[in-house]
């Protein structure tokens, strides 16, 4: 059962406490309801993907109570500072490079070197973020493939029993998701139209390219090059390995195969949530090991979060473009 609480100071303090303990909390923002987890806790974020029933890892937005808190985790460009001054708090999400010491778990950004950050304007959401004191990862609080929820009842339709608490702050005033703009490259690119119009953005920073989203939550892998900007490990990846060579790093799940040059255990007890939480750290871990010529991955069960793990691994193993 999910506890449904009106957005009182007591309920917000309780929800912040649950978030800090790794529980999932749905909460209203001015755009749509979010399914929140401590963004620095990889296991909690893995459970967000599980609760949404997403067949792949889409990068999530990290939410902050202030622009200063957001810009402590990512590197703001001049455009980002201007947009923050104009539209934060509000329905704008900016994709920016992670700082080297960014405490947000890699799974939150699906392993990317960038992170999407947003400072919502809804008072209940801001109070929750301030009380939590950590970045909160929050996709829209719907099951995968369903429309974004704008009332607590919508959230419970899809997620009742899958989350600890929902903070009911009434209907969302904007009712569409935030605008997502990528400011990590040399030119600003609109990734998702939303609550702040393109014209409003262009009035502040000049021309913005209309980009195809880097990652589309609702489409399967079409072409390997589609995720060109996605982080890929330096070494080639070999899937469904039943044996491993001494010049390979092994991504293990359950009992490890003998003979690998290096080992990263996704989950010794064969737990898919634990494996999802560790996946992006695991893929990166072998970059730092000298003398390896590839990464071998054992078969991962194609069920639950295994679908998302296998989707990501398939992308990592796809032939690289020039
Ligand atoms: O209004 C909103 O943005 C709501 C509320 C809860 O804040 N959240 C939301 O999250 O709509 P979600 O996960 O449903 O959509 C996030 C979008 C996705 O299209 C995702 O691909 C994109 O943001 N995104 C997130 N991080 C990204 C990144 N590093 N690079 C490119 N796109 C990113
Ligand atoms: Mg969504």
mmCIF file of C-alpha atoms and ligand atoms in Angstrom:
data_model
loop_
_atom_site.group_PDB
_atom_site.id
_atom_site.type_symbol
_atom_site.label_atom_id
_atom_site.label_comp_id
_atom_site.label_asym_id
_atom_site.label_seq_id
_atom_site.Cartn_x
_atom_site.Cartn_y
_atom_site.Cartn_z
ATOM 1 C CA UNK A 1 0.000 0.000 0.000
ATOM 2 C CA UNK A 2 1.141 3.500 -0.833
ATOM 3 C CA UNK A 3 0.565 6.187 1.812
ATOM 4 C CA UNK A 4 -1.171 9.230 0.298
ATOM 5 C CA UNK A 5 -0.455 12.362 2.331
ATOM 6 C CA UNK A 6 -1.488 15.983 1.817
ATOM 7 C CA UNK A 7 1.519 18.315 1.414
ATOM 8 C CA UNK A 8 1.808 19.447 5.047
ATOM 9 C CA UNK A 9 5.183 20.278 6.653
ATOM 10 C CA UNK A 10 5.016 17.019 8.663
ATOM 11 C CA UNK A 11 4.306 14.919 5.573
ATOM 12 C CA UNK A 12 7.148 16.600 3.687
ATOM 13 C CA UNK A 13 9.588 15.965 6.559
ATOM 14 C CA UNK A 14 8.468 12.314 6.624
ATOM 15 C CA UNK A 15 8.857 11.963 2.843
ATOM 16 C CA UNK A 16 12.327 13.564 2.933
ATOM 17 C CA UNK A 17 13.328 11.073 5.600
ATOM 18 C CA UNK A 18 12.089 8.173 3.445
ATOM 19 C CA UNK A 19 14.021 9.508 0.426
ATOM 20 C CA UNK A 20 17.218 9.715 2.479
ATOM 21 C CA UNK A 21 16.665 6.093 3.501
ATOM 22 C CA UNK A 22 16.440 4.967 -0.145
ATOM 23 C CA UNK A 23 12.643 4.710 -0.435
ATOM 24 C CA UNK A 24 10.641 5.918 -3.456
ATOM 25 C CA UNK A 25 8.373 8.966 -3.015
ATOM 26 C CA UNK A 26 6.018 10.431 -5.622
ATOM 27 C CA UNK A 27 5.484 14.189 -5.418
ATOM 28 C CA UNK A 28 3.747 16.938 -7.314
ATOM 29 C CA UNK A 29 5.630 19.601 -9.259
ATOM 30 C CA UNK A 30 4.259 22.461 -11.366
ATOM 31 C CA UNK A 31 4.628 20.290 -14.521
ATOM 32 C CA UNK A 32 3.691 16.663 -13.710
ATOM 33 C CA UNK A 33 4.050 14.305 -10.739
ATOM 34 C CA UNK A 34 7.543 12.873 -10.326
ATOM 35 C CA UNK A 35 8.625 9.456 -9.041
ATOM 36 C CA UNK A 36 11.452 10.479 -6.735
ATOM 37 C CA UNK A 37 14.517 8.708 -5.379
ATOM 38 C CA UNK A 38 17.777 9.888 -3.800
ATOM 39 C CA UNK A 39 19.817 10.521 -6.984
ATOM 40 C CA UNK A 40 23.045 9.686 -5.153
ATOM 41 C CA UNK A 41 21.762 6.203 -4.192
ATOM 42 C CA UNK A 42 22.208 3.819 -7.156
ATOM 43 C CA UNK A 43 20.005 1.100 -5.651
ATOM 44 C CA UNK A 44 17.137 3.510 -5.045
ATOM 45 C CA UNK A 45 17.393 4.799 -8.624
ATOM 46 C CA UNK A 46 17.451 1.218 -9.978
ATOM 47 C CA UNK A 47 14.163 0.661 -8.137
ATOM 48 C CA UNK A 48 12.694 3.694 -9.940
ATOM 49 C CA UNK A 49 13.306 1.950 -13.276
ATOM 50 C CA UNK A 50 11.832 -1.243 -11.837
ATOM 51 C CA UNK A 51 8.709 0.559 -10.558
ATOM 52 C CA UNK A 52 8.194 2.258 -13.927
ATOM 53 C CA UNK A 53 8.583 -1.053 -15.758
ATOM 54 C CA UNK A 54 10.932 0.602 -18.246
ATOM 55 C CA UNK A 55 12.509 -1.840 -20.706
ATOM 56 C CA UNK A 56 15.598 0.352 -20.941
ATOM 57 C CA UNK A 57 17.509 2.969 -18.974
ATOM 58 C CA UNK A 58 16.457 6.457 -19.962
ATOM 59 C CA UNK A 59 18.512 9.191 -18.291
ATOM 60 C CA UNK A 60 16.598 10.846 -15.434
ATOM 61 C CA UNK A 61 16.380 14.477 -14.372
ATOM 62 C CA UNK A 62 18.067 15.434 -11.072
ATOM 63 C CA UNK A 63 15.948 17.935 -9.120
ATOM 64 C CA UNK A 64 17.346 20.618 -6.793
ATOM 65 C CA UNK A 65 15.885 23.281 -4.489
ATOM 66 C CA UNK A 66 18.116 26.060 -5.886
ATOM 67 C CA UNK A 67 20.248 26.839 -8.944
ATOM 68 C CA UNK A 68 23.316 26.997 -6.679
ATOM 69 C CA UNK A 69 22.687 23.410 -5.556
ATOM 70 C CA UNK A 70 22.247 22.259 -9.185
ATOM 71 C CA UNK A 71 25.387 24.043 -10.380
ATOM 72 C CA UNK A 72 27.417 22.383 -7.623
ATOM 73 C CA UNK A 73 26.890 19.067 -9.482
ATOM 74 C CA UNK A 74 27.140 20.192 -13.147
ATOM 75 C CA UNK A 75 29.225 22.812 -15.003
ATOM 76 C CA UNK A 76 26.979 25.697 -16.048
ATOM 77 C CA UNK A 77 27.773 27.461 -19.336
ATOM 78 C CA UNK A 78 27.020 31.174 -19.785
ATOM 79 C CA UNK A 79 23.774 30.204 -21.513
ATOM 80 C CA UNK A 80 22.870 27.993 -18.562
ATOM 81 C CA UNK A 81 23.383 30.834 -16.087
ATOM 82 C CA UNK A 82 21.216 33.139 -18.201
ATOM 83 C CA UNK A 83 18.444 30.563 -18.531
ATOM 84 C CA UNK A 84 18.575 29.786 -14.806
ATOM 85 C CA UNK A 85 18.197 33.472 -13.988
ATOM 86 C CA UNK A 86 15.235 33.771 -16.366
ATOM 87 C CA UNK A 87 13.333 30.505 -15.814
ATOM 88 C CA UNK A 88 14.336 28.867 -12.515
ATOM 89 C CA UNK A 89 12.544 27.882 -10.463
ATOM 90 C CA UNK A 90 10.331 26.562 -13.267
ATOM 91 C CA UNK A 91 9.555 24.140 -16.095
ATOM 92 C CA UNK A 92 13.019 24.066 -17.667
ATOM 93 C CA UNK A 93 15.541 21.215 -17.586
ATOM 94 C CA UNK A 94 19.131 21.788 -18.689
ATOM 95 C CA UNK A 95 21.539 19.056 -19.803
ATOM 96 C CA UNK A 96 25.077 19.987 -18.708
ATOM 97 C CA UNK A 97 28.416 18.204 -18.147
ATOM 98 C CA UNK A 98 28.733 16.442 -14.783
ATOM 99 C CA UNK A 99 31.417 17.834 -12.523
ATOM 100 C CA UNK A 100 34.263 15.440 -11.701
ATOM 101 C CA UNK A 101 33.100 15.252 -8.077
ATOM 102 C CA UNK A 102 29.380 15.017 -8.904
ATOM 103 C CA UNK A 103 27.840 12.756 -6.224
ATOM 104 C CA UNK A 104 24.879 11.732 -8.407
ATOM 105 C CA UNK A 105 24.949 7.987 -9.196
ATOM 106 C CA UNK A 106 25.866 7.104 -12.805
ATOM 107 C CA UNK A 107 22.624 5.145 -13.274
ATOM 108 C CA UNK A 108 20.655 8.384 -12.748
ATOM 109 C CA UNK A 109 22.063 9.708 -16.036
ATOM 110 C CA UNK A 110 22.105 6.251 -17.688
ATOM 111 C CA UNK A 111 25.897 6.329 -17.698
ATOM 112 C CA UNK A 112 26.206 9.603 -19.632
ATOM 113 C CA UNK A 113 28.866 12.244 -18.956
ATOM 114 C CA UNK A 114 26.052 14.796 -18.841
ATOM 115 C CA UNK A 115 23.270 15.268 -16.289
ATOM 116 C CA UNK A 116 19.840 16.844 -16.731
ATOM 117 C CA UNK A 117 19.098 19.267 -13.869
ATOM 118 C CA UNK A 118 15.951 21.146 -12.916
ATOM 119 C CA UNK A 119 14.796 23.477 -10.122
ATOM 120 C CA UNK A 120 10.995 23.109 -9.928
ATOM 121 C CA UNK A 121 8.857 26.013 -8.791
ATOM 122 C CA UNK A 122 6.096 24.175 -6.950
ATOM 123 C CA UNK A 123 6.338 25.113 -3.236
ATOM 124 C CA UNK A 124 5.685 21.531 -2.028
ATOM 125 C CA UNK A 125 8.358 20.153 -4.355
ATOM 126 C CA UNK A 126 10.864 22.817 -3.301
ATOM 127 C CA UNK A 127 10.173 22.142 0.376
ATOM 128 C CA UNK A 128 10.694 18.410 -0.176
ATOM 129 C CA UNK A 129 13.964 18.988 -2.080
ATOM 130 C CA UNK A 130 15.269 21.392 0.560
ATOM 131 C CA UNK A 131 14.391 18.963 3.382
ATOM 132 C CA UNK A 132 16.004 16.011 1.559
ATOM 133 C CA UNK A 133 19.267 17.908 1.101
ATOM 134 C CA UNK A 134 20.320 15.700 -1.826
ATOM 135 C CA UNK A 135 19.606 15.679 -5.554
ATOM 136 C CA UNK A 136 16.344 13.836 -6.210
ATOM 137 C CA UNK A 137 16.058 11.802 -9.426
ATOM 138 C CA UNK A 138 12.483 11.935 -10.689
ATOM 139 C CA UNK A 139 11.019 10.771 -13.963
ATOM 140 C CA UNK A 140 7.314 11.339 -14.523
ATOM 141 C CA UNK A 141 5.426 9.082 -12.103
ATOM 142 C CA UNK A 142 3.767 6.852 -14.695
ATOM 143 C CA UNK A 143 4.373 3.283 -15.795
ATOM 144 C CA UNK A 144 6.473 3.129 -18.969
ATOM 145 C CA UNK A 145 4.526 4.024 -22.111
ATOM 146 C CA UNK A 146 1.641 5.705 -20.261
ATOM 147 C CA UNK A 147 0.928 9.437 -20.168
ATOM 148 C CA UNK A 148 2.474 11.611 -17.478
ATOM 149 C CA UNK A 149 0.302 12.010 -14.353
ATOM 150 C CA UNK A 150 -1.011 15.390 -13.280
ATOM 151 C CA UNK A 151 -2.960 14.295 -10.174
ATOM 152 C CA UNK A 152 -2.227 11.960 -7.263
ATOM 153 C CA UNK A 153 -5.013 9.666 -8.474
ATOM 154 C CA UNK A 154 -3.251 9.248 -11.847
ATOM 155 C CA UNK A 155 -0.063 8.285 -10.035
ATOM 156 C CA UNK A 156 -1.836 5.703 -7.895
ATOM 157 C CA UNK A 157 -3.529 4.203 -10.986
ATOM 158 C CA UNK A 158 -0.138 3.063 -12.207
ATOM 159 C CA UNK A 159 2.082 2.869 -9.157
ATOM 160 C CA UNK A 160 -0.041 2.046 -6.094
ATOM 161 C CA UNK A 161 1.920 -0.374 -3.924
ATOM 162 C CA UNK A 162 5.186 0.251 -5.818
ATOM 163 C CA UNK A 163 6.118 3.417 -3.881
ATOM 164 C CA UNK A 164 6.210 4.203 -0.159
ATOM 165 C CA UNK A 165 4.431 7.561 -0.166
ATOM 166 C CA UNK A 166 2.801 10.058 -2.473
ATOM 167 C CA UNK A 167 2.739 13.707 -1.474
ATOM 168 C CA UNK A 168 -0.571 14.987 -2.814
ATOM 169 C CA UNK A 169 -0.199 18.653 -3.713
ATOM 170 C CA UNK A 170 -3.289 18.761 -5.934
ATOM 171 C CA UNK A 171 -3.440 19.024 -9.736
ATOM 172 C CA UNK A 172 -0.240 20.188 -11.479
ATOM 173 C CA UNK A 173 -0.729 23.765 -12.728
ATOM 174 C CA UNK A 174 1.376 23.499 -15.919
ATOM 175 C CA UNK A 175 0.296 19.961 -16.793
ATOM 176 C CA UNK A 176 2.984 19.200 -19.396
ATOM 177 C CA UNK A 177 6.559 18.142 -18.722
ATOM 178 C CA UNK A 178 9.455 20.545 -18.510
ATOM 179 C CA UNK A 179 11.261 21.751 -21.630
ATOM 180 C CA UNK A 180 14.599 19.925 -21.977
ATOM 181 C CA UNK A 181 17.512 21.827 -23.537
ATOM 182 C CA UNK A 182 20.975 20.395 -24.120
ATOM 183 C CA UNK A 183 23.655 22.983 -23.291
ATOM 184 C CA UNK A 184 26.555 20.536 -23.136
ATOM 185 C CA UNK A 185 27.753 21.143 -26.707
ATOM 186 C CA UNK A 186 28.728 24.308 -28.553
ATOM 187 C CA UNK A 187 25.148 25.059 -29.727
ATOM 188 C CA UNK A 188 22.001 24.807 -27.574
ATOM 189 C CA UNK A 189 19.691 22.003 -28.734
ATOM 190 C CA UNK A 190 16.037 21.554 -27.800
ATOM 191 C CA UNK A 191 15.542 17.892 -26.822
ATOM 192 C CA UNK A 192 11.928 18.060 -25.625
ATOM 193 C CA UNK A 193 9.364 20.842 -25.981
ATOM 194 C CA UNK A 194 7.579 21.533 -22.700
ATOM 195 C CA UNK A 195 6.351 24.103 -20.226
ATOM 196 C CA UNK A 196 8.741 26.891 -21.328
ATOM 197 C CA UNK A 197 8.368 27.785 -25.008
ATOM 198 C CA UNK A 198 11.167 27.778 -27.542
ATOM 199 C CA UNK A 199 10.422 31.445 -28.259
ATOM 200 C CA UNK A 200 10.913 32.300 -24.580
ATOM 201 C CA UNK A 201 14.265 30.475 -24.546
ATOM 202 C CA UNK A 202 15.413 32.151 -27.774
ATOM 203 C CA UNK A 203 14.518 35.576 -26.366
ATOM 204 C CA UNK A 204 17.156 34.978 -23.667
ATOM 205 C CA UNK A 205 19.966 33.084 -25.455
ATOM 206 C CA UNK A 206 19.325 33.466 -29.187
ATOM 207 C CA UNK A 207 18.848 30.627 -31.712
ATOM 208 C CA UNK A 208 18.214 27.129 -30.381
ATOM 209 C CA UNK A 209 18.456 24.085 -32.678
ATOM 210 C CA UNK A 210 15.516 21.697 -32.780
ATOM 211 C CA UNK A 211 17.186 18.401 -32.061
ATOM 212 C CA UNK A 212 16.011 14.843 -32.216
ATOM 213 C CA UNK A 213 16.044 13.535 -28.676
ATOM 214 C CA UNK A 214 19.278 11.733 -27.930
ATOM 215 C CA UNK A 215 17.352 9.035 -26.163
ATOM 216 C CA UNK A 216 13.733 8.194 -26.871
ATOM 217 C CA UNK A 217 12.033 6.394 -24.024
ATOM 218 C CA UNK A 218 9.477 4.716 -26.218
ATOM 219 C CA UNK A 219 11.539 3.425 -29.119
ATOM 220 C CA UNK A 220 13.683 0.312 -29.210
ATOM 221 C CA UNK A 221 17.256 0.390 -30.480
ATOM 222 C CA UNK A 222 17.032 1.326 -34.171
ATOM 223 C CA UNK A 223 20.604 1.932 -35.181
ATOM 224 C CA UNK A 224 23.690 1.530 -33.048
ATOM 225 C CA UNK A 225 24.853 5.008 -34.034
ATOM 226 C CA UNK A 226 21.692 6.493 -32.555
ATOM 227 C CA UNK A 227 23.342 6.741 -29.194
ATOM 228 C CA UNK A 228 26.608 8.157 -30.499
ATOM 229 C CA UNK A 229 26.788 10.564 -27.600
ATOM 230 C CA UNK A 230 26.152 7.839 -25.070
ATOM 231 C CA UNK A 231 29.070 6.763 -22.993
ATOM 232 C CA UNK A 232 30.548 3.540 -24.352
ATOM 233 C CA UNK A 233 33.428 1.735 -22.681
ATOM 234 C CA UNK A 234 36.740 1.987 -24.544
ATOM 235 C CA UNK A 235 36.972 -1.803 -24.874
ATOM 236 C CA UNK A 236 34.807 -3.963 -27.156
ATOM 237 C CA UNK A 237 32.002 -5.768 -25.336
ATOM 238 C CA UNK A 238 31.185 -9.480 -25.866
ATOM 239 C CA UNK A 239 27.761 -10.643 -24.637
ATOM 240 C CA UNK A 240 26.515 -14.021 -23.356
ATOM 241 C CA UNK A 241 30.012 -15.206 -22.499
ATOM 242 C CA UNK A 242 30.273 -18.742 -21.157
ATOM 243 C CA UNK A 243 34.048 -18.578 -20.764
ATOM 244 C CA UNK A 244 36.515 -15.722 -20.356
ATOM 245 C CA UNK A 245 40.109 -15.063 -21.446
ATOM 246 C CA UNK A 246 42.893 -13.639 -19.266
ATOM 247 C CA UNK A 247 42.984 -10.502 -21.446
ATOM 248 C CA UNK A 248 39.297 -9.812 -20.820
ATOM 249 C CA UNK A 249 37.492 -8.037 -18.003
ATOM 250 C CA UNK A 250 34.496 -10.009 -16.764
ATOM 251 C CA UNK A 251 31.144 -8.457 -15.867
ATOM 252 C CA UNK A 252 29.764 -11.201 -13.648
ATOM 253 C CA UNK A 253 26.248 -11.917 -12.413
ATOM 254 C CA UNK A 254 26.039 -14.755 -9.922
ATOM 255 C CA UNK A 255 28.990 -17.182 -9.648
ATOM 256 C CA UNK A 256 31.966 -15.693 -11.539
ATOM 257 C CA UNK A 257 33.592 -17.609 -14.420
ATOM 258 C CA UNK A 258 37.265 -18.433 -13.701
ATOM 259 C CA UNK A 259 40.235 -16.992 -15.578
ATOM 260 C CA UNK A 260 39.329 -13.332 -16.199
ATOM 261 C CA UNK A 261 42.009 -10.634 -16.240
ATOM 262 C CA UNK A 262 39.768 -8.415 -14.098
ATOM 263 C CA UNK A 263 36.411 -8.913 -12.440
ATOM 264 C CA UNK A 264 33.462 -6.641 -11.730
ATOM 265 C CA UNK A 265 30.614 -8.360 -9.929
ATOM 266 C CA UNK A 266 27.208 -6.908 -10.840
ATOM 267 C CA UNK A 267 25.454 -9.016 -8.205
ATOM 268 C CA UNK A 268 26.940 -12.094 -6.587
ATOM 269 C CA UNK A 269 23.495 -13.148 -5.369
ATOM 270 C CA UNK A 270 21.948 -12.760 -8.825
ATOM 271 C CA UNK A 271 19.742 -9.790 -7.933
ATOM 272 C CA UNK A 272 18.685 -7.720 -10.971
ATOM 273 C CA UNK A 273 18.066 -4.473 -9.004
ATOM 274 C CA UNK A 274 21.553 -4.667 -7.500
ATOM 275 C CA UNK A 275 22.989 -5.449 -10.954
ATOM 276 C CA UNK A 276 21.203 -2.482 -12.555
ATOM 277 C CA UNK A 277 22.528 -0.175 -9.850
ATOM 278 C CA UNK A 278 26.106 -1.353 -10.510
ATOM 279 C CA UNK A 279 25.981 -1.621 -14.324
ATOM 280 C CA UNK A 280 27.405 1.779 -15.374
ATOM 281 C CA UNK A 281 30.140 1.687 -12.733
ATOM 282 C CA UNK A 282 30.968 -1.810 -13.972
ATOM 283 C CA UNK A 283 31.235 -0.819 -17.629
ATOM 284 C CA UNK A 284 33.535 2.068 -16.723
ATOM 285 C CA UNK A 285 35.667 0.075 -14.294
ATOM 286 C CA UNK A 286 37.652 -1.750 -16.992
ATOM 287 C CA UNK A 287 38.790 1.486 -18.684
ATOM 288 C CA UNK A 288 41.202 1.883 -15.787
ATOM 289 C CA UNK A 289 42.705 -1.631 -16.046
ATOM 290 C CA UNK A 290 45.867 -1.978 -18.173
ATOM 291 C CA UNK A 291 46.370 -4.919 -20.545
ATOM 292 C CA UNK A 292 42.749 -5.792 -21.302
ATOM 293 C CA UNK A 293 41.538 -6.205 -24.893
ATOM 294 C CA UNK A 294 37.819 -6.650 -24.237
ATOM 295 C CA UNK A 295 34.929 -7.003 -21.821
ATOM 296 C CA UNK A 296 33.035 -10.296 -21.498
ATOM 297 C CA UNK A 297 29.538 -10.250 -20.032
ATOM 298 C CA UNK A 298 27.751 -13.369 -18.805
ATOM 299 C CA UNK A 299 24.101 -13.906 -19.849
ATOM 300 C CA UNK A 300 21.687 -11.723 -17.850
ATOM 301 C CA UNK A 301 18.135 -13.083 -17.396
ATOM 302 C CA UNK A 302 15.694 -11.361 -19.769
ATOM 303 C CA UNK A 303 13.083 -10.480 -17.134
ATOM 304 C CA UNK A 304 12.310 -7.488 -14.911
ATOM 305 C CA UNK A 305 15.243 -5.043 -14.906
ATOM 306 C CA UNK A 306 17.165 -7.613 -16.982
ATOM 307 C CA UNK A 307 15.437 -6.157 -20.072
ATOM 308 C CA UNK A 308 16.888 -2.711 -19.377
ATOM 309 C CA UNK A 309 20.305 -4.149 -18.522
ATOM 310 C CA UNK A 310 20.396 -6.215 -21.723
ATOM 311 C CA UNK A 311 19.206 -3.259 -23.807
ATOM 312 C CA UNK A 312 22.087 -1.141 -22.496
ATOM 313 C CA UNK A 313 24.623 -3.948 -22.916
ATOM 314 C CA UNK A 314 23.429 -4.570 -26.500
ATOM 315 C CA UNK A 315 24.050 -0.897 -27.259
ATOM 316 C CA UNK A 316 27.481 -1.088 -25.654
ATOM 317 C CA UNK A 317 28.317 -4.186 -27.741
ATOM 318 C CA UNK A 318 26.996 -2.803 -31.061
ATOM 319 C CA UNK A 319 29.601 -2.076 -33.755
ATOM 320 C CA UNK A 320 31.034 1.409 -33.323
ATOM 321 C CA UNK A 321 30.646 3.996 -36.051
ATOM 322 C CA UNK A 322 33.718 5.664 -37.481
HETATM 323 O O1 LIG B 1 8.528 18.008 -15.955
HETATM 324 C C1 LIG B 1 9.385 17.127 -15.882
HETATM 325 O O2 LIG B 1 10.475 17.224 -16.490
HETATM 326 C C2 LIG B 1 9.068 15.886 -15.029
HETATM 327 C C3 LIG B 1 9.007 16.345 -13.574
HETATM 328 C C4 LIG B 1 8.812 15.183 -12.624
HETATM 329 O O3 LIG B 1 10.176 17.060 -13.239
HETATM 330 N N1 LIG B 1 10.046 14.853 -15.247
HETATM 331 C C5 LIG B 1 10.128 14.159 -16.425
HETATM 332 O O4 LIG B 1 11.118 13.168 -16.435
HETATM 333 O O5 LIG B 1 9.401 14.365 -17.371
HETATM 334 P P1 LIG B 1 11.209 12.025 -17.543
HETATM 335 O O6 LIG B 1 12.250 11.048 -17.043
HETATM 336 O O7 LIG B 1 9.869 11.477 -17.810
HETATM 337 O O8 LIG B 1 11.790 12.764 -18.811
HETATM 338 C C6 LIG B 1 13.140 13.222 -18.801
HETATM 339 C C7 LIG B 1 13.595 13.533 -20.227
HETATM 340 C C8 LIG B 1 13.720 12.287 -21.074
HETATM 341 O O9 LIG B 1 13.240 12.558 -22.367
HETATM 342 C C9 LIG B 1 15.219 12.042 -21.087
HETATM 343 O O10 LIG B 1 15.638 11.316 -22.223
HETATM 344 C C10 LIG B 1 15.779 13.455 -21.035
HETATM 345 O O11 LIG B 1 14.882 14.141 -20.168
HETATM 346 N N2 LIG B 1 17.130 13.466 -20.438
HETATM 347 C C11 LIG B 1 17.443 13.303 -19.142
HETATM 348 N N3 LIG B 1 18.776 13.336 -18.958
HETATM 349 C C12 LIG B 1 19.317 13.547 -20.166
HETATM 350 C C13 LIG B 1 20.658 13.685 -20.645
HETATM 351 N N4 LIG B 1 21.716 13.625 -19.831
HETATM 352 N N5 LIG B 1 20.833 13.869 -21.969
HETATM 353 C C14 LIG B 1 19.770 13.953 -22.806
HETATM 354 N N6 LIG B 1 18.482 13.822 -22.425
HETATM 355 C C15 LIG B 1 18.257 13.633 -21.123
HETATM 356 MG MG1 LIG B 2 8.205 10.629 -18.724
#
